[in-house]
Amino acid sequence: MSEGDFKTKNMYLNIGPSHPTMHGTLRIFAEMDGERIVSSVAEMGYLHRGFEKHSEAGTYTQVIPYTDRLNYVSPLMNNVGYCMAVEKLIGCEIPERAQTIRVIICELSRITDHLVCIGTNVVDLGALTNFWYYFNVREKIYDFIEKICGARLTTNYTRIGGVSRDLYPEAVAELAAIIKDVQLATKEVRGLLERNKIFVDRTLGIAPISQEEAINYGFTGPCLRATGCDYDVRKSEPYCGYENYDFDIPVGEDGDTYDRFLVRFEEINQSIRIIEQAISKLRPGPVMTSDRRVALPPKAEVYTNIEALMNHFKLIYEGVRPPPGEVYSATEAANGELGFYIVSDGSTNPYRVKCRPPCFPLYAAYPRLVNGVMLADAIAVMGSINIIAGELDR
Amino acid sequence: MVKLIDIFKKNFQADILDSHEQQGNETIVVSPERLHDVLGFAKNDPETLLNALMDLCAVDYLGQGPRFEVVYHLYSTSKNHRLRIKTRVPEENPKVKTCVDLWKSADWFEREAWDMLGIVFEGHPNLKRLLLFDGFEGHPLRKDYKINRRQKIPEPLERP
């Protein structure tokens, strides 16, 4: 009997928005031939918080807490990305210690983001052990983040001109212990997955994308690097002194689900390398610029000097006041290029803040990736491109 | 090194309305009629090869000449340079030609710009709302859209 003799009809299936693996507000409407997706349409929405409209209504400093909520798995990186854009607009330099701290927290966030991505993704594939291994070490990183800024998810740690407070005295020693744990966990999870037959069967060769097409779709980050393109903002346009660190950009070949996993595994190792170098670079010094356009004056001066007192009031009431103009600043977030386009009209509120979230083009290409694959594998593809709904929808 | 602005000035003399390099971001402003040609040139010319459309957004300059500005952020993965291309469109006819034929990433970016600011992209295959529901009235990122304005709550659908 040939396939046509079964007289089957294609059926339509809604996947999401309340499906446990669809991560919040995502939905695809798929045409199914048996268990294979023939064509699909992706939709998102209804999480919209109006990040951009809110930004226009507040001062530059008041935007920082909103940026935590963009990618809630690695909020510190969004803080850094936004603050760097405003610093570029004003033209202020930040002290070396603050830069090194920013590198440390960015790489820690990259690790937590990849831990969550890999950990939850393999749960979708039916492997729970790896999830526990990874969430165990993620917990340690979150404890560290809680100690440096008082919060686990809504960190709000950086400021325009530096970071809000210095590291606590034992931070460096504790950090060194944490990255040892991460290294061990990564070794164990890789050992469990890399040659596991079920895992390989369900990821190798599934939903590949060519380099040219990936660039055309606007891919960045691990998903682009899985196709073999070594684009990374940390190398191509270094910021926070990334040019002084020795690290490699892992790339894949086929751009399939398996490669996306492996690139993330290797990026965890590279991030550990960067953190180790950053720890050795950490010198005592200020963590906030002394530029009076963005930083509060020292309390001793505020109590004794009228200029400093007015400076303090102005910064609290109005915040910073960048010159009129526009800026686009890109940083390498865990999922790819995180860009902030800010237009200033010279007043105390940003005239326009546009966030370029790395997930947005990735999810737009999702129907292209899953057409032709099995329904169960579509879930694995979803996890491997690591969609963060908060960032997608803003 | 040759500046990108100069390459475009050489090839599109009269169509480059303005250019600047604030904060190291090279920017050119072109007329909406020639926008698509300039974008196509930017993508394919061997000197520029701006093969990735990183971002597309619009800005509302309420009360100014042409009211809306459509902003394209381009990047070249082979040459590692960036260019911002902008165009101005008037309030009564906020229309530019789509660039989905050049970059697939433009598809959702253009839908977002339509949804949020009401910019019409001529020739877009599926120009409908992306972030908000279909019955939403107005475009919320316009400056004359009040931040505390409430929308009608959609009626629940009748069961068939």
PDB file of N, CA and C in Angstrom, chain A residues 247-282:
ATOM      1  N   PHE A 247      39.758  34.516  24.839  1.00  0.00           N
ATOM      2  CA  PHE A 247      38.690  33.505  24.778  1.00  0.00           C
ATOM      3  C   PHE A 247      38.367  33.184  23.321  1.00  0.00           C
ATOM      4  N   ASP A 248      37.736  32.061  23.100  1.00  0.00           N
ATOM      5  CA  ASP A 248      37.409  31.631  21.739  1.00  0.00           C
ATOM      6  C   ASP A 248      35.914  31.740  21.500  1.00  0.00           C
ATOM      7  N   ILE A 249      35.561  31.813  20.216  1.00  0.00           N
ATOM      8  CA  ILE A 249      34.148  31.812  19.829  1.00  0.00           C
ATOM      9  C   ILE A 249      33.836  30.426  19.286  1.00  0.00           C
ATOM     10  N   PRO A 250      33.096  29.608  20.015  1.00  0.00           N
ATOM     11  CA  PRO A 250      32.753  28.287  19.479  1.00  0.00           C
ATOM     12  C   PRO A 250      31.744  28.397  18.343  1.00  0.00           C
ATOM     13  N   VAL A 251      31.975  27.647  17.284  1.00  0.00           N
ATOM     14  CA  VAL A 251      31.010  27.626  16.178  1.00  0.00           C
ATOM     15  C   VAL A 251      30.637  26.190  15.833  1.00  0.00           C
ATOM     16  N   GLY A 252      29.449  26.037  15.255  1.00  0.00           N
ATOM     17  CA  GLY A 252      28.993  24.726  14.808  1.00  0.00           C
ATOM     18  C   GLY A 252      29.163  24.599  13.307  1.00  0.00           C
ATOM     19  N   GLU A 253      28.469  23.635  12.708  1.00  0.00           N
ATOM     20  CA  GLU A 253      28.575  23.452  11.265  1.00  0.00           C
ATOM     21  C   GLU A 253      27.222  23.510  10.554  1.00  0.00           C
ATOM     22  N   ASP A 254      26.276  22.733  11.057  1.00  0.00           N
ATOM     23  CA  ASP A 254      25.029  22.550  10.325  1.00  0.00           C
ATOM     24  C   ASP A 254      23.905  23.472  10.785  1.00  0.00           C
ATOM     25  N   GLY A 255      24.061  24.101  11.918  1.00  0.00           N
ATOM     26  CA  GLY A 255      22.992  24.939  12.416  1.00  0.00           C
ATOM     27  C   GLY A 255      21.770  24.155  12.838  1.00  0.00           C
ATOM     28  N   ASP A 256      21.937  22.889  13.223  1.00  0.00           N
ATOM     29  CA  ASP A 256      20.783  22.113  13.687  1.00  0.00           C
ATOM     30  C   ASP A 256      20.692  22.168  15.220  1.00  0.00           C
ATOM     31  N   THR A 257      19.680  21.485  15.750  1.00  0.00           N
ATOM     32  CA  THR A 257      19.446  21.549  17.183  1.00  0.00           C
ATOM     33  C   THR A 257      20.658  21.068  17.978  1.00  0.00           C
ATOM     34  N   TYR A 258      21.297  20.026  17.487  1.00  0.00           N
ATOM     35  CA  TYR A 258      22.469  19.468  18.169  1.00  0.00           C
ATOM     36  C   TYR A 258      23.592  20.501  18.261  1.00  0.00           C
ATOM     37  N   ASP A 259      23.852  21.186  17.148  1.00  0.00           N
ATOM     38  CA  ASP A 259      24.899  22.207  17.146  1.00  0.00           C
ATOM     39  C   ASP A 259      24.568  23.349  18.099  1.00  0.00           C
ATOM     40  N   ARG A 260      23.295  23.714  18.148  1.00  0.00           N
ATOM     41  CA  ARG A 260      22.917  24.804  19.041  1.00  0.00           C
ATOM     42  C   ARG A 260      23.188  24.430  20.495  1.00  0.00           C
ATOM     43  N   PHE A 261      22.954  23.152  20.824  1.00  0.00           N
ATOM     44  CA  PHE A 261      23.284  22.674  22.169  1.00  0.00           C
ATOM     45  C   PHE A 261      24.781  22.768  22.429  1.00  0.00           C
ATOM     46  N   LEU A 262      25.558  22.216  21.491  1.00  0.00           N
ATOM     47  CA  LEU A 262      27.006  22.135  21.716  1.00  0.00           C
ATOM     48  C   LEU A 262      27.645  23.510  21.820  1.00  0.00           C
ATOM     49  N   VAL A 263      27.167  24.461  20.988  1.00  0.00           N
ATOM     50  CA  VAL A 263      27.709  25.815  21.060  1.00  0.00           C
ATOM     51  C   VAL A 263      27.472  26.382  22.458  1.00  0.00           C
ATOM     52  N   ARG A 264      26.292  26.136  23.004  1.00  0.00           N
ATOM     53  CA  ARG A 264      25.996  26.660  24.348  1.00  0.00           C
ATOM     54  C   ARG A 264      26.886  26.000  25.398  1.00  0.00           C
ATOM     55  N   PHE A 265      27.068  24.673  25.289  1.00  0.00           N
ATOM     56  CA  PHE A 265      27.962  23.986  26.236  1.00  0.00           C
ATOM     57  C   PHE A 265      29.339  24.637  26.229  1.00  0.00           C
ATOM     58  N   GLU A 266      29.862  24.853  25.020  1.00  0.00           N
ATOM     59  CA  GLU A 266      31.219  25.368  24.919  1.00  0.00           C
ATOM     60  C   GLU A 266      31.283  26.819  25.387  1.00  0.00           C
ATOM     61  N   GLU A 267      30.196  27.569  25.168  1.00  0.00           N
ATOM     62  CA  GLU A 267      30.201  28.967  25.623  1.00  0.00           C
ATOM     63  C   GLU A 267      30.260  29.062  27.137  1.00  0.00           C
ATOM     64  N   ILE A 268      29.685  28.073  27.816  1.00  0.00           N
ATOM     65  CA  ILE A 268      29.782  28.064  29.280  1.00  0.00           C
ATOM     66  C   ILE A 268      31.254  27.967  29.678  1.00  0.00           C
ATOM     67  N   ASN A 269      31.992  27.073  29.011  1.00  0.00           N
ATOM     68  CA  ASN A 269      33.413  26.928  29.326  1.00  0.00           C
ATOM     69  C   ASN A 269      34.192  28.201  29.030  1.00  0.00           C
ATOM     70  N   GLN A 270      33.860  28.847  27.903  1.00  0.00           N
ATOM     71  CA  GLN A 270      34.558  30.089  27.560  1.00  0.00           C
ATOM     72  C   GLN A 270      34.247  31.186  28.567  1.00  0.00           C
ATOM     73  N   SER A 271      32.996  31.241  29.023  1.00  0.00           N
ATOM     74  CA  SER A 271      32.634  32.249  30.018  1.00  0.00           C
ATOM     75  C   SER A 271      33.415  32.032  31.301  1.00  0.00           C
ATOM     76  N   ILE A 272      33.609  30.763  31.669  1.00  0.00           N
ATOM     77  CA  ILE A 272      34.396  30.476  32.871  1.00  0.00           C
ATOM     78  C   ILE A 272      35.821  30.986  32.695  1.00  0.00           C
ATOM     79  N   ARG A 273      36.370  30.783  31.502  1.00  0.00           N
ATOM     80  CA  ARG A 273      37.717  31.307  31.222  1.00  0.00           C
ATOM     81  C   ARG A 273      37.770  32.817  31.425  1.00  0.00           C
ATOM     82  N   ILE A 274      36.745  33.503  30.896  1.00  0.00           N
ATOM     83  CA  ILE A 274      36.728  34.969  31.005  1.00  0.00           C
ATOM     84  C   ILE A 274      36.626  35.384  32.472  1.00  0.00           C
ATOM     85  N   ILE A 275      35.767  34.688  33.232  1.00  0.00           N
ATOM     86  CA  ILE A 275      35.606  35.074  34.639  1.00  0.00           C
ATOM     87  C   ILE A 275      36.920  34.882  35.392  1.00  0.00           C
ATOM     88  N   GLU A 276      37.615  33.780  35.112  1.00  0.00           N
ATOM     89  CA  GLU A 276      38.895  33.548  35.797  1.00  0.00           C
ATOM     90  C   GLU A 276      39.887  34.677  35.510  1.00  0.00           C
ATOM     91  N   GLN A 277      39.925  35.115  34.235  1.00  0.00           N
ATOM     92  CA  GLN A 277      40.830  36.221  33.913  1.00  0.00           C
ATOM     93  C   GLN A 277      40.384  37.512  34.577  1.00  0.00           C
ATOM     94  N   ALA A 278      39.049  37.721  34.609  1.00  0.00           N
ATOM     95  CA  ALA A 278      38.534  38.956  35.202  1.00  0.00           C
ATOM     96  C   ALA A 278      38.864  39.015  36.692  1.00  0.00           C
ATOM     97  N   ILE A 279      38.766  37.863  37.365  1.00  0.00           N
ATOM     98  CA  ILE A 279      39.084  37.846  38.800  1.00  0.00           C
ATOM     99  C   ILE A 279      40.534  38.285  39.012  1.00  0.00           C
ATOM    100  N   SER A 280      41.431  37.806  38.143  1.00  0.00           N
ATOM    101  CA  SER A 280      42.840  38.173  38.329  1.00  0.00           C
ATOM    102  C   SER A 280      43.097  39.632  37.959  1.00  0.00           C
ATOM    103  N   LYS A 281      42.210  40.219  37.160  1.00  0.00           N
ATOM    104  CA  LYS A 281      42.377  41.623  36.765  1.00  0.00           C
ATOM    105  C   LYS A 281      41.792  42.599  37.780  1.00  0.00           C
ATOM    106  N   LEU A 282      40.987  42.084  38.705  1.00  0.00           N
ATOM    107  CA  LEU A 282      40.224  42.956  39.597  1.00  0.00           C
ATOM    108  C   LEU A 282      41.160  43.719  40.539  1.00  0.00           C
TER     109      LEU A 282
END
